[in-house]
C-alpha cells in the first residue's frame, strides 16, 4: 500500500529525515513512536503531500506521489496537530464543506452520522469556536474520515482526550480497520499503541531505528524496545 | 469540470462565512465611507472643480477597501491551519486561487455597489457620462486588481507581516491598471466626447487583465506549493 | 553519519579547483572593469564633443544611460534565472537571480539620482514625469518588494520559490508599465525634447554616440564582475552555514 524508499528531507542545512525506507501493507495499523523532534510529524506531512521530500521515492497504491497527487489525495485522511476546522462554522457545516470538496455523495447524511459516531450530535449546529479541546479533536477526526479514506495519517490523535473520547477514537480507528483501511499513527501513548496497533516503528533522529510486530497487546514489550532504542544506547 | 466545481464550493464557503460574521464587508464599507468623508474635507464638495477629483476618489476607495479584503482572504485560512485542509484535499492549486478570487471579487463588487452611489450622492455629482461604459470600466478594473491581488495575497501570506507586505507588492505591479482605469473613468465621467480614447484605455486594461489572469493561473502552483 | 562522511570526501577534491577557477575569473573581470572604465572615462571627457548649452553637466548623461542599461539587464537576468530556478530547483540559479536583483536596485538608485541632476541642467526642474524615469521608479519599487520577499523568515527554498514567482511577474509587468505611462504622458503633456531626455532619437553627435557605447560596454563588464563577486560571496556564506550545521551535528553526537 505504502512504499517509501530512501526518503530524505532537508530544511536549509538541517536533515530532518535521513533516509527512511518503509513498506506498509494494506490493512496494517502502524504506530510511529519516537522522541520529540525525531521527524515523525514531518514523515506524515510528506505522506500527506504537505511537504515535498528532498529526495527519495514514495509510492502509494502503486502510484507515484509526485505525479498522481490528485488520485492519492483522495485516498488519504490526514489529522495533524491542528484541527483544520473553521471556527465560526458548526461541525455540520465544516464536515459538509470538506465532504463537498472530496465529492462525497449524500454528504449531509454522512456528516450527521459521523458527528453522532464521535458522540457530539447534541452540538451539531453550534459553532466550533465554543468547543473544548477534546470536542474539537473529535470533530477533527470526523473531518479526517469524511470521505472514507483508505489510508489514515494521524498525528498524536490521543492528546487532550478524556477516557471516553479515547475509546471513541479507538473504535473509529478499529472500525476503519475492519473496512480494510491502513492506519499510520504517531503517538506518545504506548498503551493505546499496544492496544490497537499491530506493528510499531520507532523513529529517532530522522531514521527508522526499529520496526517490529506486536501481538496480544504486549505493552511491556513495546516499552522495553523503546527504552532500548531511545534511552538506552545513544 | 472539477476545477470550477471545487472553486465554487470554496467561494461559497468564504461568502457564507462572510455572511455569518460580516467582518470584512462591514470594515470595507465603513472604510469606504471614511475615505469619502475625508475627501469631502480635503476638497470642498460645493466647489465645481471638485468634480475633477471624483474619478480618482472612486479608485482610491476601490484600491484601499480592496486591499483590506485581500489581506484577510488567505490570513483567515491560517487559523487552525485550514489551509492545510485545502492543500491535502484532491484539488488543484488553481482551484483554490479561483475560489478565493471569486469570493474577493464578489465582495469587491458589493463594496462598489454601496460606496460609489454614496460618493455621487454626497458630492452631488450629476452623472452625464455613459453609464454602461462606467460600469464596464469599474468591472474590468476591479477584475484585474483583485485577480493579481488575490495571487499576491497568497504569496504574501507566507510572511509574518503580510498585511504590510501586500500593498508593497501589489501597488507597483498594478500601476498600469490604475493609470488606465483612472484615465478611462475621467474621460467617461467628464468628457464623453473623447470616448474613443477611453475605449483605448479599456482595451489596455482588458489586455492586462487577460495576461495577468493567465500568468497567475500558471504560477499559482508554485506559490501554493508546500 | 557514514553517508555524510562519504559526501564530504567526494566534495573535497573538487572544491579547490573550482574556487581557483572562480578566483582567476574574478581577477580577469576586475582587470577588465578597471581598464574599460578608464577607457570610457577617456572617451567621455576627452574624446566626446562638449555639448554646447550644458557643458560638463551633460557628461552625466553617459552614466545615466549606462546605469539604466545595466539595471534593465540585471532585472532581465533575474527574470531568466527565476524561470530557470522554478524549472530546475537548483540553489545556484536562485543565488544568481537574487544577486542580480540587488545589483539592479543599486543601479536604479543611480538612475533615479542622476536623472534629476540631468533634468536640472537640461530643463531647470528637478523631476520630470517622463515615461522612462517613472518606469524606472516603478521598477525600483517592484524590486524593493522582491528583496522584501527575500527577507521573509522560513527555509531558503520557500523564499527562493516565492521570489522567483515575483521576479517573473515583476519583469512581465515592465513593458506594460512603460507603455501605460508613455501613453498617459503623450495624451496629457506634449513631449518637448524629442524622444525624451536621452535624445537618442534626436540628433546625437557621433563622438557622443561612440562614448556612450564604450561606457555601456564598460558597465556591462562591471555588471559581470559584480555578479560574479556577489555570487561567490553568497556561496561562501552558504558554505559557512553548512560547516556550522555539520559542527553542531558532531557536537550533538
Ligand atoms: N519548517 C521547518 N523548518 C525547519 N525545521 C523544521 C521544520 N519543521 C520541522 N523542523 C525540524 O524538524 C525536526 C522534526 O520535527 P517533527 O517532525 O515535527 O518532530 P516530531 O517527531 O516531534 O513530530 C525538528 O527538529 C524540527 O525543529
Ligand atoms: Mg510531532
XYZ file of C-alpha atoms and ligand atoms in Angstrom:
741
model
C 0.000 0.000 0.000
C 2.700 2.489 1.011
C 6.254 2.169 -0.298
C 8.905 4.593 0.854
C 12.441 4.377 -0.463
C 15.450 6.392 0.678
C 13.300 9.318 1.707
C 15.192 12.387 2.897
C 14.026 15.850 3.833
C 16.325 18.761 4.318
C 15.257 22.134 5.705
C 18.024 24.631 4.936
C 21.071 22.657 6.064
C 19.323 20.542 8.642
C 18.487 16.994 7.731
C 15.115 16.183 9.238
C 14.655 12.802 7.572
C 17.830 10.914 6.696
C 16.950 8.020 4.503
C 13.676 6.410 5.520
C 12.809 3.038 3.982
C 9.414 1.720 4.831
C 6.846 -0.577 3.359
C 3.356 -0.891 4.746
C 0.817 -3.417 3.592
C -2.860 -2.814 3.136
C -4.861 -3.087 6.338
C -1.958 -2.690 8.698
C -2.258 -0.413 11.720
C 1.135 1.053 12.430
C 2.204 3.146 15.379
C 5.129 5.520 14.977
C 6.955 6.178 18.205
C 9.961 8.355 18.906
C 11.225 11.298 20.920
C 10.246 14.915 20.162
C 11.907 16.320 17.089
C 12.621 12.889 15.655
C 10.838 13.727 12.425
C 7.603 11.810 12.917
C 5.292 14.667 12.019
C 7.496 15.500 9.068
C 7.209 11.929 7.806
C 3.410 12.118 7.983
C 3.383 15.502 6.259
C 5.473 14.155 3.423
C 2.978 11.323 3.006
C 0.078 13.774 3.165
C 1.717 15.745 0.290
C 2.125 18.779 2.545
C 5.904 18.712 2.337
C 7.981 17.941 -0.704
C 10.732 15.442 0.047
C 14.285 16.457 -0.835
C 14.971 13.071 -2.355
C 13.572 9.556 -2.377
C 10.628 7.759 -3.833
C 7.138 7.320 -2.444
C 4.505 5.090 -3.922
C 1.005 4.799 -2.590
C -1.213 2.139 -4.033
C 1.346 1.768 -6.807
C 1.006 5.435 -7.777
C 3.934 7.815 -7.645
C 3.254 10.547 -5.101
C 4.854 13.215 -7.275
C 2.863 12.538 -10.414
C -0.540 11.352 -9.251
C -1.117 13.595 -6.304
C -4.805 14.162 -7.064
C -5.647 10.453 -7.076
C -3.559 9.861 -3.981
C -5.092 12.749 -2.058
C -8.494 11.111 -2.438
C -7.181 8.059 -0.582
C -5.714 9.963 2.332
C -7.305 11.107 5.552
C -4.962 13.368 7.462
C -5.262 14.555 11.042
C -2.414 16.858 12.140
C -1.897 18.650 15.453
C -4.284 21.433 14.488
C -7.934 20.759 13.847
C -8.242 22.124 10.259
C -11.734 23.339 11.177
C -13.332 26.723 10.514
C -14.012 28.344 13.855
C -17.306 30.059 13.178
C -18.738 27.067 11.343
C -20.674 24.328 13.109
C -19.483 20.706 12.951
C -22.134 20.008 10.334
C -21.083 22.938 8.128
C -17.420 22.039 8.448
C -17.993 18.416 7.534
C -20.337 19.261 4.664
C -17.804 21.700 3.242
C -14.935 19.234 3.306
C -17.188 16.426 2.137
C -18.221 18.523 -0.848
C -14.633 19.199 -1.766
C -13.938 15.479 -1.735
C -17.081 14.915 -3.768
C -18.789 12.726 -1.164
C -22.305 11.601 -2.068
C -25.136 12.300 0.328
C -22.745 14.404 2.306
C -25.190 15.763 4.844
C -26.370 12.327 5.977
C -22.809 11.126 6.265
C -21.781 14.207 8.264
C -24.648 13.750 10.710
C -23.769 10.085 11.096
C -20.110 10.854 11.783
C -20.885 13.538 14.337
C -23.105 11.019 16.080
C -20.328 8.437 15.964
C -17.941 10.758 17.787
C -20.668 11.471 20.299
C -21.380 15.124 19.633
C -24.745 15.087 17.870
C -26.021 17.386 20.599
C -23.649 20.098 19.331
C -24.327 19.553 15.637
C -25.178 23.190 14.930
C -23.024 25.015 17.488
C -20.061 26.977 16.157
C -16.828 25.085 16.693
C -15.156 28.047 18.405
C -17.116 27.377 21.609
C -15.865 23.800 21.871
C -13.339 22.382 24.298
C -10.052 20.931 23.078
C -11.278 17.352 23.298
C -14.526 18.092 21.462
C -12.626 19.829 18.687
C -10.325 16.828 18.384
C -13.340 14.550 17.936
C -14.762 16.703 15.154
C -11.307 16.880 13.614
C -11.252 13.094 13.485
C -14.660 13.060 11.838
C -13.331 15.581 9.307
C -10.369 13.377 8.503
C -12.595 10.404 7.669
C -15.466 12.220 5.951
C -14.546 10.714 2.574
C -13.950 7.200 3.892
C -10.209 7.241 3.213
C -8.218 4.099 2.616
C -5.208 5.466 4.419
C -5.376 7.298 7.726
C -2.491 9.508 8.808
C -2.963 10.525 12.425
C -0.567 12.786 14.286
C -0.873 12.303 18.046
C -4.636 11.818 17.901
C -4.907 10.878 21.570
C -3.539 14.086 23.084
C -6.090 16.045 25.039
C -8.793 13.403 25.012
C -10.525 12.003 28.074
C -11.050 8.273 28.624
C -14.405 8.226 26.897
C -13.096 10.104 23.904
C -10.082 7.799 23.667
C -12.300 4.759 23.425
C -14.486 6.517 20.838
C -11.383 7.312 18.802
C -10.080 3.757 19.128
C -13.433 2.446 17.972
C -13.363 4.727 14.955
C -9.889 3.529 14.032
C -10.809 -0.118 14.584
C -13.963 0.163 12.504
C -11.954 1.773 9.718
C -9.519 -1.090 10.037
C -12.304 -3.593 9.630
C -13.208 -1.883 6.381
C -9.665 -2.511 5.263
C -8.137 0.904 5.900
C -4.440 1.306 6.568
C -3.518 3.490 9.514
C -0.308 5.301 10.389
C -0.450 6.844 13.811
C 2.161 8.962 15.557
C 1.708 8.690 19.277
C 3.404 9.015 22.633
C 0.778 6.875 24.315
C 2.277 3.360 24.416
C -0.851 1.924 25.942
C -3.013 2.970 23.009
C -0.294 1.950 20.573
C -0.178 -1.537 22.058
C -3.964 -1.652 22.210
C -4.870 -1.011 18.601
C -1.740 -1.355 16.500
C -0.214 -4.477 15.092
C 3.133 -3.009 14.145
C 5.425 -0.491 15.807
C 8.020 1.723 14.190
C 10.496 3.689 16.261
C 11.910 6.814 14.674
C 14.934 8.574 16.028
C 16.921 11.400 14.538
C 15.224 11.147 11.172
C 15.753 7.417 10.765
C 13.791 4.286 11.476
C 15.710 2.516 14.204
C 13.289 -0.299 14.964
C 10.380 -1.936 13.244
C 8.557 -4.894 14.752
C 5.188 -6.570 15.007
C 3.372 -6.916 18.301
C 0.837 -9.423 19.436
C -1.514 -9.727 22.379
C -1.322 -6.048 23.228
C 2.017 -6.571 24.862
C 2.627 -3.162 26.431
C 5.752 -4.229 28.323
C 7.403 -5.400 25.145
C 6.855 -2.043 23.458
C 8.223 -0.021 26.362
C 11.222 -2.311 26.583
C 12.070 -1.914 22.924
C 11.524 1.834 23.066
C 13.787 2.278 26.056
C 16.459 0.188 24.419
C 16.399 2.323 21.278
C 15.767 5.771 22.620
C 17.038 5.983 26.152
C 19.466 3.084 26.260
C 22.244 3.264 23.682
C 22.757 6.794 22.495
C -15.175 20.457 -14.549
C -13.657 19.627 -11.208
C -11.614 22.822 -11.185
C -14.693 25.048 -11.278
C -16.769 22.826 -9.015
C -14.273 22.993 -6.151
C -13.594 26.665 -6.823
C -17.306 27.383 -6.462
C -17.542 25.367 -3.247
C -14.629 27.325 -1.884
C -16.041 30.691 -2.926
C -19.381 29.754 -1.430
C -17.680 28.796 1.804
C -15.902 32.169 2.009
C -19.004 34.176 1.157
C -21.198 32.224 3.541
C -18.677 32.698 6.293
C -18.630 36.410 5.477
C -22.407 36.427 5.627
C -22.182 34.989 9.146
C -19.501 37.234 10.582
C -19.908 40.279 8.284
C -16.475 41.317 9.469
C -14.686 42.122 6.258
C -17.554 43.664 4.326
C -18.503 45.951 7.200
C -14.915 47.074 7.587
C -14.578 47.669 3.867
C -17.768 49.687 3.593
C -17.088 51.776 6.685
C -13.608 52.375 5.361
C -15.003 53.498 2.009
C -17.368 55.867 3.824
C -14.500 57.316 5.822
C -12.447 57.886 2.696
C -15.348 59.780 1.178
C -15.748 61.913 4.285
C -12.029 62.666 4.435
C -12.087 63.672 0.792
C -15.021 65.957 1.399
C -12.829 67.777 3.936
C -9.905 67.922 1.564
C -11.889 69.020 -1.483
C -14.867 71.231 -0.911
C -17.916 69.400 -2.370
C -19.602 72.739 -3.093
C -16.780 73.773 -5.361
C -17.174 72.942 -9.017
C -13.544 71.998 -9.599
C -14.018 69.140 -7.157
C -15.714 67.156 -9.914
C -12.280 66.644 -11.375
C -11.090 64.545 -8.445
C -14.101 62.197 -8.364
C -12.616 59.599 -10.768
C -9.506 59.478 -8.620
C -11.523 59.125 -5.424
C -13.504 56.204 -6.837
C -10.299 54.265 -7.439
C -8.722 55.231 -4.154
C -11.780 53.704 -2.472
C -11.660 50.548 -4.561
C -7.933 50.045 -4.113
C -7.771 50.598 -0.382
C -11.034 48.868 0.521
C -9.979 46.027 -1.776
C -6.667 45.582 -0.050
C -8.444 45.177 3.296
C -10.364 42.209 1.899
C -7.389 40.753 0.075
C -5.327 40.788 3.230
C -7.880 38.688 5.058
C -8.543 36.194 2.334
C -5.535 33.963 2.953
C -4.772 35.019 6.527
C -8.188 33.701 7.527
C -7.088 30.237 6.416
C -4.229 30.274 8.902
C -6.419 29.812 11.952
C -6.424 26.103 12.785
C -4.282 25.703 9.668
C -7.337 25.220 7.477
C -5.080 25.994 4.507
C -3.538 22.560 5.102
C -7.014 21.115 4.943
C -7.421 22.620 1.493
C -3.968 21.538 0.377
C -4.458 17.877 1.327
C -7.818 17.830 -0.458
C -7.900 16.494 -4.011
C -7.964 19.758 -5.915
C -5.578 21.818 -7.983
C -3.920 24.912 -6.576
C -5.618 26.812 -9.401
C -8.946 25.820 -7.861
C -8.031 27.436 -4.566
C -6.916 30.548 -6.407
C -10.064 30.711 -8.478
C -12.297 30.179 -5.440
C -10.563 32.902 -3.469
C -10.666 35.200 -6.470
C -14.405 34.727 -6.934
C -15.108 35.422 -3.275
C -12.908 38.526 -3.205
C -14.343 39.806 -6.456
C -17.926 39.347 -5.289
C -17.179 41.232 -2.095
C -15.432 43.979 -4.013
C -18.484 44.420 -6.232
C -20.731 44.743 -3.195
C -18.475 47.422 -1.738
C -18.534 49.309 -5.045
C -22.285 48.983 -5.334
C -22.706 50.657 -1.966
C -19.929 53.206 -1.945
C -19.949 54.644 -5.469
C -23.605 55.815 -5.424
C -22.951 57.144 -1.929
C -19.987 59.099 -3.269
C -22.016 60.580 -6.140
C -24.764 61.484 -3.732
C -22.543 63.214 -1.197
C -20.599 65.160 -3.783
C -23.814 65.969 -5.640
C -22.337 64.613 -8.817
C -24.562 64.880 -11.902
C -23.888 61.842 -13.939
C -23.600 62.991 -17.539
C -21.379 60.267 -18.920
C -22.194 56.868 -20.238
C -23.408 54.513 -17.505
C -22.698 51.225 -19.284
C -19.138 52.269 -20.048
C -18.665 53.418 -16.492
C -19.847 50.046 -15.180
C -17.613 48.271 -17.675
C -14.544 50.209 -16.554
C -15.252 49.604 -12.874
C -15.810 45.920 -13.572
C -12.654 45.444 -15.632
C -10.505 47.468 -13.283
C -11.703 45.594 -10.196
C -11.293 42.298 -12.010
C -7.637 42.897 -12.777
C -6.896 44.408 -9.410
C -8.496 41.544 -7.486
C -7.033 38.861 -9.782
C -3.468 39.942 -9.266
C -4.256 40.959 -5.679
C -5.524 37.505 -4.760
C -2.420 35.986 -6.269
C -0.064 38.288 -4.395
C -2.085 37.843 -1.193
C -1.420 34.104 -1.440
C 2.247 34.922 -1.893
C 2.391 37.454 0.938
C 0.529 35.143 3.337
C 3.796 33.266 3.816
C 5.225 36.273 5.592
C 4.619 37.117 9.229
C 3.885 40.748 8.330
C 1.808 40.018 5.246
C -0.523 42.973 5.875
C 2.375 45.308 5.300
C 3.963 43.313 2.527
C 0.880 43.015 0.307
C 0.485 46.730 -0.598
C 4.200 46.931 -1.352
C 3.882 44.037 -3.791
C 0.538 44.989 -5.225
C 0.749 48.720 -5.977
C 3.797 48.758 -8.240
C 2.552 45.730 -10.159
C -0.903 47.207 -10.728
C 0.238 50.670 -11.887
C -0.849 50.023 -15.496
C -4.384 49.144 -14.379
C -4.579 52.109 -12.065
C -3.393 54.553 -14.702
C -5.709 53.017 -17.287
C -8.886 52.946 -15.240
C -8.427 56.400 -13.744
C -7.930 57.890 -17.195
C -10.850 55.972 -18.640
C -13.121 56.928 -15.744
C -12.116 60.544 -16.034
C -12.983 60.638 -19.717
C -16.254 58.798 -19.277
C -17.447 60.943 -16.377
C -16.382 64.374 -17.519
C -15.501 64.339 -21.170
C -17.700 61.887 -23.047
C -16.877 63.283 -26.466
C -13.467 61.652 -26.224
C -14.973 58.220 -25.751
C -12.627 56.676 -28.293
C -9.572 57.309 -26.141
C -11.435 55.892 -23.147
C -12.041 52.769 -25.205
C -8.320 52.599 -25.932
C -7.637 52.638 -22.199
C -10.291 49.981 -21.653
C -8.517 47.828 -24.213
C -5.228 48.276 -22.400
C -6.802 47.293 -19.081
C -8.510 44.302 -20.671
C -5.226 43.148 -22.165
C -3.594 43.490 -18.759
C -6.445 41.532 -17.116
C -6.146 38.687 -19.575
C -2.346 38.495 -19.475
C -2.105 38.537 -15.721
C -5.040 36.245 -15.078
C -3.338 33.652 -17.264
C 0.080 34.245 -15.694
C -1.414 33.949 -12.211
C -3.140 30.712 -13.167
C 0.131 29.283 -14.423
C 2.224 30.402 -11.468
C -0.171 29.766 -8.573
C 1.064 26.161 -8.365
C 4.458 27.472 -7.315
C 3.002 29.854 -4.761
C 0.773 27.320 -3.017
C 3.285 24.522 -3.281
C 4.360 23.313 0.124
C 26.835 9.590 9.613
C 28.859 7.431 7.267
C 26.784 8.797 4.414
C 27.743 12.337 5.381
C 31.430 11.499 5.588
C 31.344 9.974 2.166
C 29.760 13.031 0.737
C 32.306 15.243 2.389
C 35.130 13.229 0.885
C 33.575 13.354 -2.516
C 33.223 17.103 -2.234
C 36.747 17.907 -1.082
C 38.879 17.238 -4.174
C 36.602 19.295 -6.372
C 36.456 22.357 -4.162
C 39.943 23.900 -4.529
C 39.803 23.571 -8.275
C 36.531 25.400 -8.712
C 37.468 28.093 -6.223
C 40.765 28.643 -8.045
C 38.948 28.929 -11.320
C 36.439 31.423 -9.939
C 39.255 33.426 -8.337
C 41.045 33.814 -11.641
C 37.779 34.680 -13.360
C 37.181 37.310 -10.725
C 40.667 38.772 -11.332
C 40.126 38.896 -15.079
C 36.768 40.578 -14.641
C 38.207 43.054 -12.181
C 41.032 43.973 -14.537
C 38.530 44.219 -17.389
C 36.326 46.528 -15.355
C 39.173 48.846 -14.381
C 40.587 49.068 -17.910
C 37.236 49.539 -19.637
C 36.208 52.154 -17.072
C 39.376 54.132 -17.693
C 38.851 53.875 -21.422
C 35.278 55.028 -21.121
C 36.346 57.958 -18.927
C 38.752 58.981 -21.665
C 36.004 58.773 -24.238
C 33.540 60.696 -22.120
C 35.720 63.566 -21.031
C 38.272 63.922 -23.789
C 37.035 62.264 -26.919
C 33.364 63.208 -26.959
C 32.368 66.680 -28.034
C 31.171 69.069 -25.349
C 27.508 69.852 -25.511
C 27.051 73.491 -26.421
C 24.437 74.566 -23.873
C 25.028 72.253 -20.926
C 28.805 71.878 -20.937
C 30.242 69.470 -18.368
C 26.875 68.650 -16.791
C 25.957 66.849 -19.966
C 28.628 64.226 -19.186
C 26.370 62.705 -16.553
C 24.171 61.531 -19.370
C 26.629 58.722 -20.196
C 26.476 57.361 -16.667
C 22.739 57.819 -16.502
C 22.011 55.852 -19.646
C 24.603 53.179 -18.885
C 23.244 52.672 -15.375
C 19.752 52.341 -16.782
C 21.036 49.791 -19.282
C 22.781 47.875 -16.521
C 19.708 47.891 -14.276
C 17.420 46.620 -17.032
C 19.914 43.920 -17.939
C 20.215 42.923 -14.280
C 16.434 42.581 -13.930
C 16.266 40.618 -17.131
C 18.892 38.248 -15.751
C 16.818 37.923 -12.575
C 13.804 37.082 -14.711
C 15.692 34.391 -16.660
C 17.204 32.824 -13.567
C 13.824 32.912 -11.796
C 12.342 30.822 -14.581
C 15.349 28.517 -14.536
C 15.036 28.122 -10.801
C 11.358 27.173 -10.941
C 12.150 24.530 -13.548
C 15.407 23.097 -12.216
C 15.252 23.978 -8.482
C 18.992 24.460 -8.203
C 20.132 26.803 -5.490
C 22.744 28.426 -7.731
C 20.054 29.809 -10.067
C 18.337 31.420 -7.137
C 21.590 32.965 -5.963
C 22.182 34.472 -9.400
C 18.634 35.843 -9.520
C 18.967 37.402 -6.094
C 22.401 38.954 -6.566
C 21.400 40.307 -9.955
C 18.277 41.926 -8.481
C 20.344 43.580 -5.790
C 22.774 44.983 -8.340
C 19.812 46.164 -10.380
C 18.315 48.023 -7.428
C 21.613 49.782 -6.700
C 21.857 50.962 -10.290
C 18.208 52.029 -10.419
C 19.037 54.274 -7.489
C 21.889 55.714 -9.553
C 19.499 56.274 -12.459
C 16.997 57.948 -10.172
C 19.642 60.304 -8.758
C 21.436 61.134 -11.998
C 18.090 61.694 -13.716
C 17.147 64.743 -11.627
C 20.668 66.168 -11.976
C 20.281 65.899 -15.720
C 16.792 67.336 -15.588
C 18.033 70.244 -13.503
C 20.643 71.258 -16.013
C 18.598 70.453 -19.089
C 15.145 71.684 -18.177
C 15.742 73.588 -14.969
C 13.494 71.342 -12.871
C 14.429 68.507 -10.520
C 11.946 65.903 -11.515
C 10.174 65.302 -14.794
C 7.276 62.955 -15.165
C 8.888 61.339 -18.114
C 7.855 57.780 -19.047
C 11.308 56.247 -18.813
C 12.022 57.849 -15.479
C 8.670 56.853 -13.980
C 9.047 53.337 -15.305
C 12.418 53.200 -13.588
C 10.804 54.437 -10.390
C 8.119 51.742 -10.566
C 10.817 49.212 -11.372
C 12.659 50.339 -8.281
C 9.558 49.729 -6.157
C 8.948 46.327 -7.731
C 12.442 45.114 -6.961
C 12.443 46.591 -3.470
C 9.365 44.394 -2.962
C 11.311 41.481 -4.461
C 14.070 41.989 -1.918
C 11.489 42.220 0.869
C 10.199 38.797 -0.082
C 13.754 37.552 0.356
C 13.792 38.959 3.900
C 10.885 36.737 4.945
C 11.593 34.072 7.520
C 11.492 30.451 6.564
C 13.582 27.925 4.746
C 15.515 29.100 1.699
C 13.607 27.048 -0.868
C 10.329 28.698 0.091
C 11.808 32.163 -0.172
C 13.538 31.277 -3.410
C 10.321 29.907 -4.900
C 8.182 32.888 -3.926
C 10.698 35.467 -5.031
C 11.195 33.638 -8.320
C 7.451 33.898 -8.924
C 7.549 37.591 -8.117
C 10.637 38.077 -10.263
C 8.715 36.696 -13.229
C 5.543 38.698 -12.595
C 7.530 41.848 -11.924
C 9.513 41.681 -15.124
C 6.468 40.780 -17.218
C 4.901 43.929 -15.833
C 7.681 46.254 -17.004
C 6.703 46.656 -20.678
C 3.056 47.219 -19.768
C 4.016 49.789 -17.164
C 6.193 51.590 -19.672
C 3.515 51.502 -22.330
C 0.803 52.746 -19.990
C 2.907 55.561 -18.631
C 4.107 56.640 -22.038
C 0.577 56.709 -23.333
C -0.669 58.609 -20.363
C 2.123 61.152 -20.806
C 1.677 61.761 -24.512
C -2.025 62.337 -24.016
C -1.636 64.958 -21.350
C 1.757 66.578 -21.755
C 3.459 67.295 -25.009
C 6.938 65.825 -25.090
C 9.194 68.797 -25.624
C 12.528 67.143 -26.071
C 12.321 64.764 -28.984
C 12.147 61.227 -27.709
C 12.878 62.022 -24.097
C 15.850 63.144 -22.094
C 18.370 60.820 -23.664
C 17.774 62.492 -27.001
C 18.830 59.317 -28.740
C 16.002 59.779 -31.177
C 17.143 63.297 -31.898
C 20.469 64.195 -33.388
C 23.230 62.828 -31.221
C 26.730 63.618 -32.326
C 28.713 60.606 -33.478
C 31.546 61.201 -31.000
C 28.944 61.202 -28.237
C 27.429 58.007 -29.540
C 30.831 56.297 -29.518
C 31.476 57.450 -25.981
C 28.055 56.177 -24.949
C 28.610 52.769 -26.484
C 32.025 52.467 -24.832
C 30.520 53.379 -21.461
C 27.738 50.856 -21.908
C 30.307 48.181 -22.693
C 32.302 49.132 -19.609
C 29.163 48.959 -17.461
C 28.341 45.530 -18.848
C 31.750 44.256 -17.768
C 31.256 45.939 -14.398
C 27.961 44.109 -14.063
C 29.578 40.768 -14.844
C 32.226 41.465 -12.226
C 29.702 42.474 -9.553
C 27.514 39.465 -10.297
C 30.429 37.075 -10.079
C 31.671 38.684 -6.852
C 28.215 38.695 -5.277
C 27.507 35.100 -6.166
C 30.821 33.852 -4.827
C 30.162 35.813 -1.646
C 26.738 34.186 -1.256
C 28.298 30.799 -1.909
C 30.808 31.436 0.831
C 28.045 32.389 3.263
C 26.223 29.211 2.327
C 29.351 27.133 2.938
C 29.907 28.653 6.356
C 26.313 27.768 7.242
C 26.925 24.220 6.094
C 30.033 23.842 8.227
C 28.262 25.319 11.217
C 25.468 22.801 10.837
C 27.981 19.972 10.499
C 29.780 21.102 13.606
C 26.533 21.220 15.529
C 25.725 17.715 14.425
C 29.134 16.479 15.570
C 28.593 18.071 18.958
C 25.177 16.512 19.314
C 26.547 13.061 18.679
N 9.585 24.015 8.585
C 10.659 23.614 9.288
N 11.812 24.284 9.178
C 12.903 23.916 9.857
N 12.947 22.879 10.673
C 11.823 22.162 10.844
C 10.623 22.489 10.157
N 9.670 21.606 10.522
C 10.257 20.779 11.383
N 11.545 21.093 11.593
C 12.508 20.388 12.433
O 12.422 19.037 12.110
C 12.580 18.229 13.244
C 11.492 17.204 13.281
O 10.241 17.813 13.515
P 8.898 16.974 13.690
O 8.749 16.112 12.522
O 7.799 17.921 13.977
O 9.224 16.110 15.001
P 8.255 15.167 15.832
O 8.871 13.826 15.702
O 8.326 15.654 17.241
O 6.884 15.243 15.269
C 12.605 19.156 14.434
O 13.950 19.229 14.902
C 12.165 20.487 13.893
O 12.900 21.505 14.508
Mg 5.122 15.975 16.010
